[in-house]
Amino acid sequence: MEMIGQAYGILLTGAMVMLAVLIVLSLVRSVLGPGISDRIIAVNMTGTMIIMIIAILSVFLEENYLVDVCLIYAMISFLGVVVLCKVYTGVYLQRKHRKADLGAIDDNLHHQKKEKSEKEEIV
C-alpha cells in the first residue's frame, strides 16, 4: 500500500512539474505572440493550468479548502479573459472607425458598404 502511495505522489509531482513548464511556455507565448488574440489565449491557458495545479495540490496535500480556492480562481480567470476580449473588441472596432455599442450593427454595416463603394469609385 505504501508503494502505491509513493507512485501516486511521484505522479502528482510529475504532473505539477509538467504544468509548471507549460505555464512558462505559455507566458513566453503571451509576451511574444504575434497577435493580441494569441496573447489572450495564452493568458487563458496560463490561468487554466494554474487552476489544475491548485486542484492537484488539493489532492496531494489533502486540503479540501484548496478546491474552493480553485473554483474562485476559475471564476476570476474567466472574468479576466472576458474583460480582455471586450477591451480587444473595442480597440479593434475603434481602429476600424466603427461603433462598439449595442445598436451599432446597422451603423457598422452601413459604414462597411460606404467604404466598399468608395473603394470601387476609386478603381
JSON list of C-alpha atoms in Angstrom, two decimals:
[
{"chain": "A", "resi": 1, "resn": "MET", "atom": "CA", "xyz": [0.00, 0.00, 0.00]},
{"chain": "A", "resi": 2, "resn": "GLU", "atom": "CA", "xyz": [2.90, 2.31, 0.76]},
{"chain": "A", "resi": 3, "resn": "MET", "atom": "CA", "xyz": [4.33, 1.65, -2.69]},
{"chain": "A", "resi": 4, "resn": "ILE", "atom": "CA", "xyz": [1.08, 2.80, -4.32]},
{"chain": "A", "resi": 5, "resn": "GLY", "atom": "CA", "xyz": [1.15, 5.99, -2.23]},
{"chain": "A", "resi": 6, "resn": "GLN", "atom": "CA", "xyz": [4.71, 6.71, -3.35]},
{"chain": "A", "resi": 7, "resn": "ALA", "atom": "CA", "xyz": [3.80, 6.12, -7.01]},
{"chain": "A", "resi": 8, "resn": "TYR", "atom": "CA", "xyz": [0.79, 8.39, -6.56]},
{"chain": "A", "resi": 9, "resn": "GLY", "atom": "CA", "xyz": [3.00, 11.11, -5.07]},
{"chain": "A", "resi": 10, "resn": "ILE", "atom": "CA", "xyz": [5.50, 10.81, -7.92]},
{"chain": "A", "resi": 11, "resn": "LEU", "atom": "CA", "xyz": [2.68, 11.03, -10.46]},
{"chain": "A", "resi": 12, "resn": "LEU", "atom": "CA", "xyz": [1.20, 14.16, -8.86]},
{"chain": "A", "resi": 13, "resn": "THR", "atom": "CA", "xyz": [4.64, 15.79, -8.54]},
{"chain": "A", "resi": 14, "resn": "GLY", "atom": "CA", "xyz": [5.42, 14.98, -12.18]},
{"chain": "A", "resi": 15, "resn": "ALA", "atom": "CA", "xyz": [2.12, 16.46, -13.29]},
{"chain": "A", "resi": 16, "resn": "MET", "atom": "CA", "xyz": [2.79, 19.68, -11.35]},
{"chain": "A", "resi": 17, "resn": "VAL", "atom": "CA", "xyz": [6.31, 19.96, -12.81]},
{"chain": "A", "resi": 18, "resn": "MET", "atom": "CA", "xyz": [4.95, 19.41, -16.33]},
{"chain": "A", "resi": 19, "resn": "LEU", "atom": "CA", "xyz": [2.27, 22.05, -15.77]},
{"chain": "A", "resi": 20, "resn": "ALA", "atom": "CA", "xyz": [4.91, 24.47, -14.43]},
{"chain": "A", "resi": 21, "resn": "VAL", "atom": "CA", "xyz": [6.96, 24.03, -17.62]},
{"chain": "A", "resi": 22, "resn": "LEU", "atom": "CA", "xyz": [3.84, 24.56, -19.73]},
{"chain": "A", "resi": 23, "resn": "ILE", "atom": "CA", "xyz": [3.00, 27.71, -17.75]},
{"chain": "A", "resi": 24, "resn": "VAL", "atom": "CA", "xyz": [6.44, 29.13, -18.52]},
{"chain": "A", "resi": 25, "resn": "LEU", "atom": "CA", "xyz": [5.98, 28.34, -22.22]},
{"chain": "A", "resi": 26, "resn": "SER", "atom": "CA", "xyz": [2.52, 29.89, -22.15]},
{"chain": "A", "resi": 27, "resn": "LEU", "atom": "CA", "xyz": [3.87, 33.05, -20.53]},
{"chain": "A", "resi": 28, "resn": "VAL", "atom": "CA", "xyz": [6.52, 33.26, -23.25]},
{"chain": "A", "resi": 29, "resn": "ARG", "atom": "CA", "xyz": [3.77, 32.90, -25.84]},
{"chain": "A", "resi": 30, "resn": "SER", "atom": "CA", "xyz": [1.74, 35.65, -24.17]},
{"chain": "A", "resi": 31, "resn": "VAL", "atom": "CA", "xyz": [4.71, 38.02, -24.42]},
{"chain": "A", "resi": 32, "resn": "LEU", "atom": "CA", "xyz": [5.88, 37.08, -27.92]},
{"chain": "A", "resi": 33, "resn": "GLY", "atom": "CA", "xyz": [2.58, 36.13, -29.54]},
{"chain": "A", "resi": 34, "resn": "PRO", "atom": "CA", "xyz": [2.19, 37.66, -32.99]},
{"chain": "A", "resi": 35, "resn": "GLY", "atom": "CA", "xyz": [-1.38, 38.83, -32.36]},
{"chain": "A", "resi": 36, "resn": "ILE", "atom": "CA", "xyz": [-3.46, 40.07, -29.48]},
{"chain": "A", "resi": 37, "resn": "SER", "atom": "CA", "xyz": [-5.78, 37.09, -29.79]},
{"chain": "A", "resi": 38, "resn": "ASP", "atom": "CA", "xyz": [-2.79, 34.74, -29.34]},
{"chain": "A", "resi": 39, "resn": "ARG", "atom": "CA", "xyz": [-1.85, 36.61, -26.20]},
{"chain": "A", "resi": 40, "resn": "ILE", "atom": "CA", "xyz": [-5.37, 36.40, -24.79]},
{"chain": "A", "resi": 41, "resn": "ILE", "atom": "CA", "xyz": [-5.46, 32.64, -25.44]},
{"chain": "A", "resi": 42, "resn": "ALA", "atom": "CA", "xyz": [-2.04, 32.24, -23.78]},
{"chain": "A", "resi": 43, "resn": "VAL", "atom": "CA", "xyz": [-3.24, 34.13, -20.69]},
{"chain": "A", "resi": 44, "resn": "ASN", "atom": "CA", "xyz": [-6.35, 31.92, -20.58]},
{"chain": "A", "resi": 45, "resn": "MET", "atom": "CA", "xyz": [-4.18, 28.79, -20.87]},
{"chain": "A", "resi": 46, "resn": "THR", "atom": "CA", "xyz": [-1.95, 30.02, -18.05]},
{"chain": "A", "resi": 47, "resn": "GLY", "atom": "CA", "xyz": [-4.97, 30.57, -15.81]},
{"chain": "A", "resi": 48, "resn": "THR", "atom": "CA", "xyz": [-6.34, 27.12, -16.63]},
{"chain": "A", "resi": 49, "resn": "MET", "atom": "CA", "xyz": [-3.03, 25.45, -15.84]},
{"chain": "A", "resi": 50, "resn": "ILE", "atom": "CA", "xyz": [-2.78, 27.30, -12.53]},
{"chain": "A", "resi": 51, "resn": "ILE", "atom": "CA", "xyz": [-6.27, 26.04, -11.69]},
{"chain": "A", "resi": 52, "resn": "MET", "atom": "CA", "xyz": [-5.11, 22.49, -12.44]},
{"chain": "A", "resi": 53, "resn": "ILE", "atom": "CA", "xyz": [-2.04, 22.92, -10.21]},
{"chain": "A", "resi": 54, "resn": "ILE", "atom": "CA", "xyz": [-4.21, 24.14, -7.34]},
{"chain": "A", "resi": 55, "resn": "ALA", "atom": "CA", "xyz": [-6.51, 21.12, -7.81]},
{"chain": "A", "resi": 56, "resn": "ILE", "atom": "CA", "xyz": [-3.53, 18.74, -7.81]},
{"chain": "A", "resi": 57, "resn": "LEU", "atom": "CA", "xyz": [-2.18, 20.40, -4.67]},
{"chain": "A", "resi": 58, "resn": "SER", "atom": "CA", "xyz": [-5.58, 19.90, -3.06]},
{"chain": "A", "resi": 59, "resn": "VAL", "atom": "CA", "xyz": [-5.29, 16.16, -3.63]},
{"chain": "A", "resi": 60, "resn": "PHE", "atom": "CA", "xyz": [-1.56, 15.99, -2.82]},
{"chain": "A", "resi": 61, "resn": "LEU", "atom": "CA", "xyz": [-1.83, 17.90, 0.47]},
{"chain": "A", "resi": 62, "resn": "GLU", "atom": "CA", "xyz": [-5.28, 16.52, 1.33]},
{"chain": "A", "resi": 63, "resn": "GLU", "atom": "CA", "xyz": [-6.62, 20.03, 1.98]},
{"chain": "A", "resi": 64, "resn": "ASN", "atom": "CA", "xyz": [-10.23, 20.47, 0.88]},
{"chain": "A", "resi": 65, "resn": "TYR", "atom": "CA", "xyz": [-10.25, 24.27, 1.11]},
{"chain": "A", "resi": 66, "resn": "LEU", "atom": "CA", "xyz": [-7.92, 24.44, -1.91]},
{"chain": "A", "resi": 67, "resn": "VAL", "atom": "CA", "xyz": [-10.80, 23.24, -4.08]},
{"chain": "A", "resi": 68, "resn": "ASP", "atom": "CA", "xyz": [-12.72, 26.37, -3.05]},
{"chain": "A", "resi": 69, "resn": "VAL", "atom": "CA", "xyz": [-9.68, 28.49, -3.91]},
{"chain": "A", "resi": 70, "resn": "CYS", "atom": "CA", "xyz": [-9.52, 26.70, -7.23]},
{"chain": "A", "resi": 71, "resn": "LEU", "atom": "CA", "xyz": [-13.16, 27.50, -8.03]},
{"chain": "A", "resi": 72, "resn": "ILE", "atom": "CA", "xyz": [-12.79, 31.15, -7.06]},
{"chain": "A", "resi": 73, "resn": "TYR", "atom": "CA", "xyz": [-9.64, 31.44, -9.18]},
{"chain": "A", "resi": 74, "resn": "ALA", "atom": "CA", "xyz": [-11.51, 29.86, -12.12]},
{"chain": "A", "resi": 75, "resn": "MET", "atom": "CA", "xyz": [-14.27, 32.48, -11.88]},
{"chain": "A", "resi": 76, "resn": "ILE", "atom": "CA", "xyz": [-11.77, 35.33, -11.64]},
{"chain": "A", "resi": 77, "resn": "SER", "atom": "CA", "xyz": [-9.76, 33.94, -14.56]},
{"chain": "A", "resi": 78, "resn": "PHE", "atom": "CA", "xyz": [-12.89, 33.63, -16.69]},
{"chain": "A", "resi": 79, "resn": "LEU", "atom": "CA", "xyz": [-13.94, 37.20, -15.93]},
{"chain": "A", "resi": 80, "resn": "GLY", "atom": "CA", "xyz": [-10.43, 38.42, -16.72]},
{"chain": "A", "resi": 81, "resn": "VAL", "atom": "CA", "xyz": [-10.48, 36.78, -20.14]},
{"chain": "A", "resi": 82, "resn": "VAL", "atom": "CA", "xyz": [-13.95, 38.17, -20.85]},
{"chain": "A", "resi": 83, "resn": "VAL", "atom": "CA", "xyz": [-12.75, 41.68, -19.96]},
{"chain": "A", "resi": 84, "resn": "LEU", "atom": "CA", "xyz": [-9.63, 41.28, -22.13]},
{"chain": "A", "resi": 85, "resn": "CYS", "atom": "CA", "xyz": [-11.79, 40.15, -25.06]},
{"chain": "A", "resi": 86, "resn": "LYS", "atom": "CA", "xyz": [-14.15, 43.09, -24.58]},
{"chain": "A", "resi": 87, "resn": "VAL", "atom": "CA", "xyz": [-11.26, 45.55, -24.47]},
{"chain": "A", "resi": 88, "resn": "TYR", "atom": "CA", "xyz": [-9.70, 43.95, -27.55]},
{"chain": "A", "resi": 89, "resn": "THR", "atom": "CA", "xyz": [-13.00, 44.15, -29.42]},
{"chain": "A", "resi": 90, "resn": "GLY", "atom": "CA", "xyz": [-13.40, 47.81, -28.51]},
{"chain": "A", "resi": 91, "resn": "VAL", "atom": "CA", "xyz": [-9.86, 48.64, -29.63]},
{"chain": "A", "resi": 92, "resn": "TYR", "atom": "CA", "xyz": [-10.34, 46.70, -32.87]},
{"chain": "A", "resi": 93, "resn": "LEU", "atom": "CA", "xyz": [-13.59, 48.49, -33.68]},
{"chain": "A", "resi": 94, "resn": "GLN", "atom": "CA", "xyz": [-12.06, 51.84, -32.78]},
{"chain": "A", "resi": 95, "resn": "ARG", "atom": "CA", "xyz": [-9.19, 51.22, -35.20]},
{"chain": "A", "resi": 96, "resn": "LYS", "atom": "CA", "xyz": [-11.72, 50.40, -37.91]},
{"chain": "A", "resi": 97, "resn": "HIS", "atom": "CA", "xyz": [-13.64, 53.60, -37.03]},
{"chain": "A", "resi": 98, "resn": "ARG", "atom": "CA", "xyz": [-16.74, 51.67, -36.05]},
{"chain": "A", "resi": 99, "resn": "LYS", "atom": "CA", "xyz": [-19.05, 51.96, -33.09]},
{"chain": "A", "resi": 100, "resn": "ALA", "atom": "CA", "xyz": [-18.93, 49.44, -30.26]},
{"chain": "A", "resi": 101, "resn": "ASP", "atom": "CA", "xyz": [-22.34, 49.81, -28.60]},
{"chain": "A", "resi": 102, "resn": "LEU", "atom": "CA", "xyz": [-25.40, 47.57, -28.79]},
{"chain": "A", "resi": 103, "resn": "GLY", "atom": "CA", "xyz": [-27.22, 49.47, -31.54]},
{"chain": "A", "resi": 104, "resn": "ALA", "atom": "CA", "xyz": [-24.18, 49.79, -33.77]},
{"chain": "A", "resi": 105, "resn": "ILE", "atom": "CA", "xyz": [-24.60, 46.76, -36.03]},
{"chain": "A", "resi": 106, "resn": "ASP", "atom": "CA", "xyz": [-26.60, 48.62, -38.68]},
{"chain": "A", "resi": 107, "resn": "ASP", "atom": "CA", "xyz": [-24.28, 51.62, -38.49]},
{"chain": "A", "resi": 108, "resn": "ASN", "atom": "CA", "xyz": [-21.22, 49.40, -38.89]},
{"chain": "A", "resi": 109, "resn": "LEU", "atom": "CA", "xyz": [-22.73, 47.56, -41.85]},
{"chain": "A", "resi": 110, "resn": "HIS", "atom": "CA", "xyz": [-23.65, 50.88, -43.45]},
{"chain": "A", "resi": 111, "resn": "HIS", "atom": "CA", "xyz": [-20.09, 52.13, -42.83]},
{"chain": "A", "resi": 112, "resn": "GLN", "atom": "CA", "xyz": [-18.65, 48.99, -44.46]},
{"chain": "A", "resi": 113, "resn": "LYS", "atom": "CA", "xyz": [-20.86, 49.40, -47.54]},
{"chain": "A", "resi": 114, "resn": "LYS", "atom": "CA", "xyz": [-19.87, 53.06, -47.76]},
{"chain": "A", "resi": 115, "resn": "GLU", "atom": "CA", "xyz": [-16.15, 52.19, -47.58]},
{"chain": "A", "resi": 116, "resn": "LYS", "atom": "CA", "xyz": [-16.62, 49.47, -50.20]},
{"chain": "A", "resi": 117, "resn": "SER", "atom": "CA", "xyz": [-18.43, 51.83, -52.60]},
{"chain": "A", "resi": 118, "resn": "GLU", "atom": "CA", "xyz": [-15.73, 54.49, -52.10]},
{"chain": "A", "resi": 119, "resn": "LYS", "atom": "CA", "xyz": [-13.03, 51.94, -52.97]},
{"chain": "A", "resi": 120, "resn": "GLU", "atom": "CA", "xyz": [-14.96, 50.88, -56.09]},
{"chain": "A", "resi": 121, "resn": "GLU", "atom": "CA", "xyz": [-15.27, 54.53, -57.18]},
{"chain": "A", "resi": 122, "resn": "ILE", "atom": "CA", "xyz": [-11.51, 55.00, -56.85]},
{"chain": "A", "resi": 123, "resn": "VAL", "atom": "CA", "xyz": [-10.81, 51.93, -59.00]}
]
